[in-house]
Amino acid sequence: MTDEPKRPEPPLTGDERTQLNGFLDFLRATVVWKCSGLTDEQARRPLVPSELTTVAGLLGHLTLVEQYWFNVVLDGQEDVWKEALETDPDAEFRVAMQTPVEQLIAAYEAECERSRKIVARMGLDDEVAFRGDRKVNVRFVVTHMIEETGRHAGHLDLLRELTDGLTGE
């Protein structure tokens, strides 16, 4: 991890879409920053009581939630994780523990790019069917992903500090 992260600053002005996407991209870049420069062993090292709350595990989880909320929920694509998660609710964490950290980062970045493209072609008020007869709009998904990514970026900040002492917003 470098001392100076390469992250897009969220815009101080702009319409709702610009600001929501700006904050989500800032958090996504924070995740990549916190995970970069670690060895596979460091990324898999359990540093808190939950053995799955590792850098690798969180990267796997964040990649999954990007894929689920944008590809499956908003774009109607097949849920490639459904069967694995029915067998093991923590499958994405376990698979990530066996995957090289650089591959996890690349997969996360690719998934984020797919998510950006899906959102770009939709309006924030666009609604899609969600879990039966419910509806969800794009604004909810983007806002939820800001919350989800921000929460796990905080976990990654702690794990990174415990790994090698590096800190930073």
Coordinates of N, CA and C in Angstrom, one line a residue:
M1 N 0.8 -1.2 0.0 CA 0.0 0.0 0.0 C 0.9 1.2 0.0
T2 N 0.6 2.2 -0.8 CA 1.3 3.4 -0.8 C 0.8 4.4 0.2
D3 N 1.6 5.3 0.6 CA 1.1 6.4 1.5 C 0.1 7.3 0.9
E4 N 0.2 7.5 -0.4 CA -0.8 8.4 -1.1 C -1.7 7.5 -2.0
P5 N -2.9 7.3 -1.6 CA -3.8 6.5 -2.4 C -4.2 7.1 -3.7
K6 N -4.4 6.4 -4.7 CA -4.9 6.9 -6.0 C -6.4 6.6 -6.1
R7 N -7.1 7.6 -5.5 CA -8.6 7.4 -5.4 C -9.3 8.7 -6.0
P8 N -10.4 8.5 -6.7 CA -11.1 9.7 -7.2 C -11.9 10.3 -6.0
E9 N -11.6 11.6 -5.8 CA -12.4 12.3 -4.8 C -13.8 12.4 -5.1
P10 N -14.7 12.2 -4.2 CA -16.1 12.4 -4.5 C -16.4 13.9 -4.8
P11 N -17.2 14.2 -5.8 CA -17.4 15.6 -6.2 C -18.2 16.3 -5.1
L12 N -17.8 17.6 -4.9 CA -18.4 18.4 -3.9 C -19.7 19.0 -4.4
T13 N -19.9 19.0 -5.7 CA -21.1 19.5 -6.3 C -21.5 18.5 -7.4
G14 N -22.7 18.6 -7.9 CA -23.2 17.8 -8.9 C -24.5 17.2 -8.6
D15 N -25.1 16.6 -9.6 CA -26.4 16.0 -9.4 C -26.3 14.7 -8.6
E16 N -27.5 14.2 -8.2 CA -27.5 13.0 -7.3 C -26.7 11.9 -7.9
R17 N -26.9 11.5 -9.1 CA -26.2 10.4 -9.8 C -24.7 10.6 -9.7
T18 N -24.2 11.8 -10.0 CA -22.8 12.1 -10.0 C -22.2 11.9 -8.6
Q19 N -22.9 12.4 -7.6 CA -22.4 12.3 -6.2 C -22.5 10.9 -5.7
L20 N -23.6 10.2 -5.9 CA -23.7 8.8 -5.5 C -22.6 7.9 -6.1
N21 N -22.4 8.0 -7.4 CA -21.4 7.3 -8.1 C -20.0 7.7 -7.6
G22 N -19.8 9.0 -7.4 CA -18.5 9.5 -6.9 C -18.1 8.9 -5.5
F23 N -19.1 8.8 -4.6 CA -18.8 8.2 -3.3 C -18.6 6.7 -3.4
L24 N -19.4 6.1 -4.2 CA -19.2 4.6 -4.4 C -17.8 4.3 -5.0
D25 N -17.4 5.1 -6.0 CA -16.1 4.8 -6.6 C -15.0 5.2 -5.7
F26 N -15.1 6.2 -4.9 CA -14.1 6.5 -3.8 C -13.9 5.3 -2.9
L27 N -15.0 4.8 -2.4 CA -14.9 3.6 -1.5 C -14.4 2.4 -2.2
R28 N -14.8 2.2 -3.4 CA -14.2 1.0 -4.2 C -12.7 1.2 -4.3
A29 N -12.2 2.4 -4.6 CA -10.8 2.6 -4.7 C -10.1 2.4 -3.4
T30 N -10.8 2.8 -2.3 CA -10.2 2.6 -1.0 C -10.0 1.1 -0.7
V31 N -11.0 0.3 -1.1 CA -10.9 -1.1 -0.9 C -9.6 -1.6 -1.6
V32 N -9.5 -1.3 -2.8 CA -8.3 -1.7 -3.6 C -7.0 -1.2 -2.9
W33 N -7.0 0.0 -2.5 CA -5.8 0.6 -1.9 C -5.5 -0.2 -0.6
K34 N -6.5 -0.5 0.2 CA -6.2 -1.2 1.5 C -5.7 -2.6 1.3
C35 N -6.0 -3.2 0.1 CA -5.7 -4.6 -0.2 C -4.4 -4.8 -1.0
S36 N -3.9 -3.7 -1.6 CA -2.8 -3.7 -2.5 C -1.5 -3.9 -1.7
G37 N -0.6 -4.6 -2.3 CA 0.8 -4.7 -1.7 C 0.9 -5.8 -0.7
L38 N -0.1 -6.6 -0.4 CA 0.0 -7.6 0.6 C 0.4 -9.0 -0.1
T39 N 1.0 -9.8 0.6 CA 1.3 -11.2 0.2 C 0.0 -12.0 0.3
D40 N -0.1 -13.1 -0.3 CA -1.2 -14.0 -0.1 C -1.4 -14.4 1.3
E41 N -0.3 -14.7 2.0 CA -0.3 -15.1 3.4 C -0.9 -13.9 4.2
Q42 N -0.5 -12.7 4.0 CA -1.0 -11.6 4.8 C -2.5 -11.4 4.5
A43 N -2.9 -11.5 3.3 CA -4.3 -11.3 2.9 C -5.2 -12.4 3.5
R44 N -4.7 -13.6 3.8 CA -5.5 -14.7 4.4 C -5.3 -14.8 5.9
R45 N -4.5 -14.0 6.5 CA -4.2 -14.1 7.9 C -5.4 -13.7 8.7
P46 N -5.9 -14.5 9.6 CA -7.0 -14.1 10.5 C -6.4 -13.3 11.7
L47 N -7.0 -12.1 11.8 CA -6.5 -11.1 12.8 C -7.5 -10.7 13.8
V48 N -8.7 -11.2 13.6 CA -9.9 -11.0 14.5 C -10.5 -12.3 14.8
P49 N -11.4 -12.4 15.8 CA -12.0 -13.7 16.1 C -12.6 -14.5 15.0
S50 N -13.2 -13.8 14.1 CA -13.9 -14.4 12.9 C -12.8 -14.8 11.9
E51 N -12.6 -16.1 11.7 CA -11.6 -16.6 10.8 C -11.8 -16.2 9.4
L52 N -13.0 -15.8 9.0 CA -13.3 -15.5 7.6 C -13.1 -14.0 7.4
T53 N -13.0 -13.2 8.5 CA -12.9 -11.7 8.3 C -11.4 -11.4 8.1
T54 N -11.0 -11.7 6.9 CA -9.6 -11.4 6.4 C -9.7 -10.5 5.2
V55 N -8.5 -10.0 4.8 CA -8.5 -9.2 3.6 C -9.0 -10.0 2.4
A56 N -8.5 -11.2 2.3 CA -9.0 -12.0 1.2 C -10.5 -12.3 1.2
G57 N -10.9 -12.7 2.4 CA -12.4 -13.0 2.6 C -13.2 -11.8 2.3
L58 N -12.9 -10.6 2.7 CA -13.6 -9.4 2.5 C -13.6 -9.0 1.0
L59 N -12.5 -9.2 0.3 CA -12.4 -9.0 -1.1 C -13.4 -9.9 -1.9
G60 N -13.4 -11.2 -1.5 CA -14.3 -12.1 -2.1 C -15.7 -11.7 -1.9
H61 N -16.1 -11.3 -0.6 CA -17.4 -10.9 -0.3 C -17.8 -9.7 -1.1
L62 N -17.0 -8.7 -1.1 CA -17.3 -7.4 -1.9 C -17.5 -7.7 -3.4
T63 N -16.7 -8.6 -3.9 CA -16.9 -9.0 -5.3 C -18.3 -9.6 -5.5
L64 N -18.6 -10.5 -4.6 CA -19.9 -11.2 -4.7 C -21.1 -10.2 -4.6
V65 N -21.0 -9.2 -3.6 CA -22.1 -8.3 -3.5 C -22.2 -7.4 -4.7
E66 N -21.1 -7.0 -5.3 CA -21.2 -6.2 -6.5 C -21.9 -7.0 -7.6
Q67 N -21.5 -8.3 -7.7 CA -22.1 -9.1 -8.8 C -23.6 -9.3 -8.5
Y68 N -23.9 -9.6 -7.3 CA -25.3 -9.8 -6.9 C -26.2 -8.6 -7.2
W69 N -25.9 -7.5 -6.6 CA -26.8 -6.4 -6.6 C -26.9 -5.7 -8.0
F70 N -25.8 -5.7 -8.7 CA -25.8 -5.1 -10.0 C -26.2 -6.0 -11.2
N71 N -25.4 -7.2 -11.2 CA -25.7 -8.1 -12.3 C -27.0 -8.9 -12.1
V72 N -27.2 -9.4 -11.0 CA -28.4 -10.3 -10.7 C -29.6 -9.4 -10.5
V73 N -29.6 -8.6 -9.5 CA -30.8 -7.8 -9.2 C -31.1 -6.8 -10.3
L74 N -30.2 -5.9 -10.6 CA -30.5 -4.9 -11.6 C -30.6 -5.3 -13.0
D75 N -29.7 -6.2 -13.4 CA -29.5 -6.6 -14.8 C -30.2 -7.9 -15.1
G76 N -30.7 -8.6 -14.1 CA -31.4 -9.9 -14.4 C -30.6 -11.1 -14.8
Q77 N -29.3 -11.0 -14.6 CA -28.4 -12.1 -15.0 C -28.6 -13.3 -13.9
E78 N -28.1 -14.4 -14.4 CA -28.1 -15.6 -13.5 C -27.2 -15.4 -12.3
D79 N -27.7 -15.9 -11.1 CA -26.9 -15.8 -9.9 C -26.0 -17.0 -9.9
V80 N -24.8 -16.8 -10.2 CA -23.8 -17.9 -10.3 C -23.4 -18.4 -9.0
W81 N -23.7 -17.6 -7.9 CA -23.3 -18.1 -6.5 C -24.4 -18.7 -5.8
K82 N -25.6 -18.7 -6.3 CA -26.8 -19.2 -5.6 C -26.6 -20.6 -5.0
E83 N -26.3 -21.5 -5.8 CA -26.1 -22.9 -5.3 C -25.0 -23.0 -4.3
A84 N -23.9 -22.4 -4.5 CA -22.8 -22.5 -3.5 C -23.2 -21.9 -2.2
L85 N -24.0 -20.8 -2.3 CA -24.4 -20.1 -1.0 C -25.5 -20.8 -0.3
E86 N -26.3 -21.6 -1.0 CA -27.3 -22.4 -0.4 C -26.6 -23.6 0.4
T87 N -25.5 -24.1 -0.1 CA -24.7 -25.1 0.6 C -23.9 -24.5 1.7
D88 N -23.3 -23.4 1.5 CA -22.4 -22.7 2.5 C -22.6 -21.2 2.4
P89 N -23.3 -20.6 3.4 CA -23.6 -19.2 3.3 C -22.3 -18.3 3.3
D90 N -21.2 -18.9 3.6 CA -19.9 -18.1 3.6 C -19.0 -18.6 2.4
A91 N -19.6 -19.1 1.4 CA -18.8 -19.7 0.3 C -17.8 -18.7 -0.3
E92 N -18.3 -17.4 -0.5 CA -17.4 -16.5 -1.2 C -16.2 -16.2 -0.3
F93 N -16.3 -16.2 1.0 CA -15.2 -16.0 1.9 C -14.2 -17.2 1.7
R94 N -14.7 -18.4 1.7 CA -13.9 -19.6 1.7 C -13.2 -19.7 0.4
V95 N -13.9 -19.4 -0.7 CA -13.2 -19.5 -2.1 C -12.1 -18.4 -2.1
A96 N -12.4 -17.3 -1.6 CA -11.3 -16.2 -1.6 C -10.1 -16.6 -0.8
M97 N -10.2 -17.4 0.2 CA -9.1 -17.8 1.0 C -8.1 -18.7 0.2
Q98 N -8.6 -19.2 -0.9 CA -7.8 -20.1 -1.7 C -7.3 -19.4 -3.0
T99 N -7.6 -18.1 -3.2 CA -7.3 -17.3 -4.4 C -6.2 -16.3 -4.1
P100 N -5.3 -16.2 -5.0 CA -4.2 -15.2 -4.9 C -4.8 -13.8 -4.7
V101 N -4.2 -13.0 -3.9 CA -4.8 -11.6 -3.6 C -4.8 -10.8 -4.8
E102 N -3.8 -10.8 -5.7 CA -3.8 -10.0 -6.9 C -4.9 -10.4 -7.8
Q103 N -5.3 -11.7 -7.8 CA -6.4 -12.2 -8.6 C -7.7 -11.7 -8.0
L104 N -7.8 -11.7 -6.7 CA -9.0 -11.1 -6.0 C -9.2 -9.6 -6.3
I105 N -8.1 -8.9 -6.3 CA -8.2 -7.5 -6.6 C -8.7 -7.2 -8.0
A106 N -8.1 -8.0 -9.0 CA -8.5 -7.9 -10.4 C -9.9 -8.2 -10.6
A107 N -10.4 -9.3 -9.9 CA -11.8 -9.7 -10.1 C -12.7 -8.6 -9.5
Y108 N -12.3 -8.1 -8.4 CA -13.1 -7.0 -7.8 C -13.2 -5.8 -8.7
E109 N -12.1 -5.4 -9.2 CA -12.1 -4.2 -10.1 C -12.9 -4.5 -11.4
A110 N -12.8 -5.7 -11.9 CA -13.6 -6.0 -13.1 C -15.1 -6.0 -12.8
E111 N -15.5 -6.5 -11.6 CA -16.9 -6.5 -11.2 C -17.4 -5.1 -11.0
C112 N -16.6 -4.3 -10.4 CA -17.0 -2.9 -10.2 C -17.2 -2.2 -11.6
E113 N -16.4 -2.5 -12.6 CA -16.5 -1.9 -13.9 C -17.8 -2.4 -14.5
R114 N -18.1 -3.7 -14.4 CA -19.4 -4.2 -14.9 C -20.6 -3.4 -14.2
S115 N -20.5 -3.2 -12.9 CA -21.5 -2.6 -12.2 C -21.7 -1.1 -12.7
R116 N -20.6 -0.4 -12.9 CA -20.7 1.0 -13.4 C -21.5 1.0 -14.8
K117 N -21.2 0.0 -15.6 CA -21.9 0.0 -16.9 C -23.3 -0.3 -16.8
I118 N -23.7 -1.1 -15.9 CA -25.1 -1.4 -15.7 C -25.9 -0.2 -15.2
V119 N -25.3 0.5 -14.2 CA -25.9 1.7 -13.6 C -26.0 2.8 -14.6
A120 N -25.0 2.9 -15.5 CA -24.9 4.0 -16.5 C -26.1 4.0 -17.4
R121 N -26.6 2.8 -17.7 CA -27.7 2.7 -18.7 C -29.1 2.7 -18.0
M122 N -29.1 2.9 -16.7 CA -30.4 3.0 -16.0 C -30.6 4.3 -15.3
G123 N -31.8 4.6 -15.0 CA -32.1 5.8 -14.2 C -32.2 5.4 -12.8
L124 N -31.9 6.4 -11.9 CA -32.0 6.1 -10.5 C -33.3 5.6 -10.0
D125 N -34.4 6.1 -10.7 CA -35.8 5.7 -10.3 C -36.2 4.4 -11.0
D126 N -35.4 3.9 -11.9 CA -35.8 2.6 -12.5 C -36.0 1.5 -11.5
E127 N -37.1 0.8 -11.6 CA -37.4 -0.3 -10.7 C -37.3 -1.7 -11.3
V128 N -36.9 -2.6 -10.6 CA -36.8 -4.0 -11.0 C -37.5 -4.9 -10.0
A129 N -37.9 -6.1 -10.4 CA -38.5 -7.1 -9.5 C -37.4 -7.5 -8.5
F130 N -37.9 -7.7 -7.3 CA -36.9 -8.1 -6.3 C -37.5 -9.1 -5.3
R131 N -36.9 -10.3 -5.2 CA -37.3 -11.3 -4.3 C -38.9 -11.5 -4.2
G132 N -39.4 -11.9 -5.3 CA -40.8 -12.2 -5.4 C -41.6 -11.0 -6.0
D133 N -42.6 -10.5 -5.2 CA -43.4 -9.5 -5.7 C -43.0 -8.1 -5.3
R134 N -41.8 -8.0 -4.7 CA -41.3 -6.7 -4.3 C -40.6 -6.0 -5.4
K135 N -40.3 -4.7 -5.3 CA -39.6 -3.9 -6.2 C -38.4 -3.2 -5.5
V136 N -37.3 -2.9 -6.3 CA -36.2 -2.2 -5.8 C -35.8 -1.2 -6.9
N137 N -35.4 0.0 -6.5 CA -34.9 0.9 -7.6 C -33.4 1.0 -7.5
V138 N -32.9 1.6 -8.6 CA -31.4 1.7 -8.8 C -30.8 2.5 -7.6
R139 N -31.5 3.6 -7.2 CA -31.0 4.5 -6.2 C -30.8 3.6 -4.9
F140 N -31.7 2.8 -4.5 CA -31.5 1.9 -3.4 C -30.3 1.1 -3.5
V141 N -30.1 0.5 -4.6 CA -28.9 -0.4 -4.8 C -27.6 0.3 -4.7
V142 N -27.5 1.5 -5.3 CA -26.3 2.3 -5.3 C -26.1 2.7 -3.8
T143 N -27.1 3.2 -3.2 CA -27.0 3.7 -1.8 C -26.6 2.5 -0.9
H144 N -27.2 1.4 -1.1 CA -26.9 0.2 -0.3 C -25.4 -0.2 -0.5
M145 N -24.9 -0.1 -1.7 CA -23.5 -0.5 -2.0 C -22.6 0.5 -1.4
I146 N -23.0 1.8 -1.3 CA -22.1 2.7 -0.6 C -22.0 2.3 0.9
E147 N -23.1 1.9 1.5 CA -23.1 1.5 2.9 C -22.3 0.2 3.0
E148 N -22.5 -0.8 2.2 CA -21.8 -2.1 2.3 C -20.3 -1.9 2.0
T149 N -20.0 -1.2 1.0 CA -18.5 -1.0 0.7 C -17.8 -0.2 1.8
G150 N -18.5 0.9 2.3 CA -17.9 1.7 3.3 C -17.7 0.9 4.6
R151 N -18.7 0.1 5.0 CA -18.5 -0.7 6.2 C -17.3 -1.7 6.1
H152 N -17.2 -2.3 4.9 CA -16.1 -3.3 4.8 C -14.8 -2.6 4.5
A153 N -14.8 -1.4 4.0 CA -13.6 -0.6 3.9 C -13.0 -0.3 5.2
G154 N -13.9 0.0 6.2 CA -13.5 0.2 7.6 C -12.9 -1.1 8.2
H155 N -13.5 -2.3 7.9 CA -12.9 -3.5 8.3 C -11.5 -3.7 7.7
L156 N -11.3 -3.4 6.4 CA -10.1 -3.5 5.8 C -9.0 -2.6 6.3
D157 N -9.5 -1.4 6.7 CA -8.6 -0.4 7.3 C -8.0 -1.0 8.6
L158 N -8.8 -1.6 9.4 CA -8.4 -2.2 10.7 C -7.4 -3.4 10.4
L159 N -7.8 -4.2 9.5 CA -7.0 -5.4 9.2 C -5.6 -5.0 8.6
R160 N -5.6 -3.9 7.8 CA -4.4 -3.5 7.2 C -3.4 -2.9 8.3
E161 N -4.0 -2.2 9.2 CA -3.2 -1.6 10.3 C -2.6 -2.7 11.2
L162 N -3.4 -3.8 11.4 CA -3.0 -4.9 12.2 C -1.9 -5.7 11.5
T163 N -2.0 -5.7 10.2 CA -1.0 -6.5 9.3 C 0.3 -5.9 9.3
D164 N 0.4 -4.6 8.9 CA 1.7 -4.0 8.8 C 1.8 -2.6 9.3
G165 N 0.8 -2.1 10.1 CA 0.9 -0.8 10.7 C 0.5 0.4 9.8
L166 N 0.2 0.1 8.6 CA -0.1 1.2 7.7 C -1.6 1.7 7.9
T167 N -1.7 3.0 8.0 CA -3.0 3.6 8.3 C -3.3 4.6 7.2
G168 N -4.5 5.2 7.2 CA -4.9 6.2 6.3 C -6.3 6.1 6.0
E169 N -6.9 7.2 5.7 CA -8.4 7.3 5.5 C -8.8 6.4 4.4

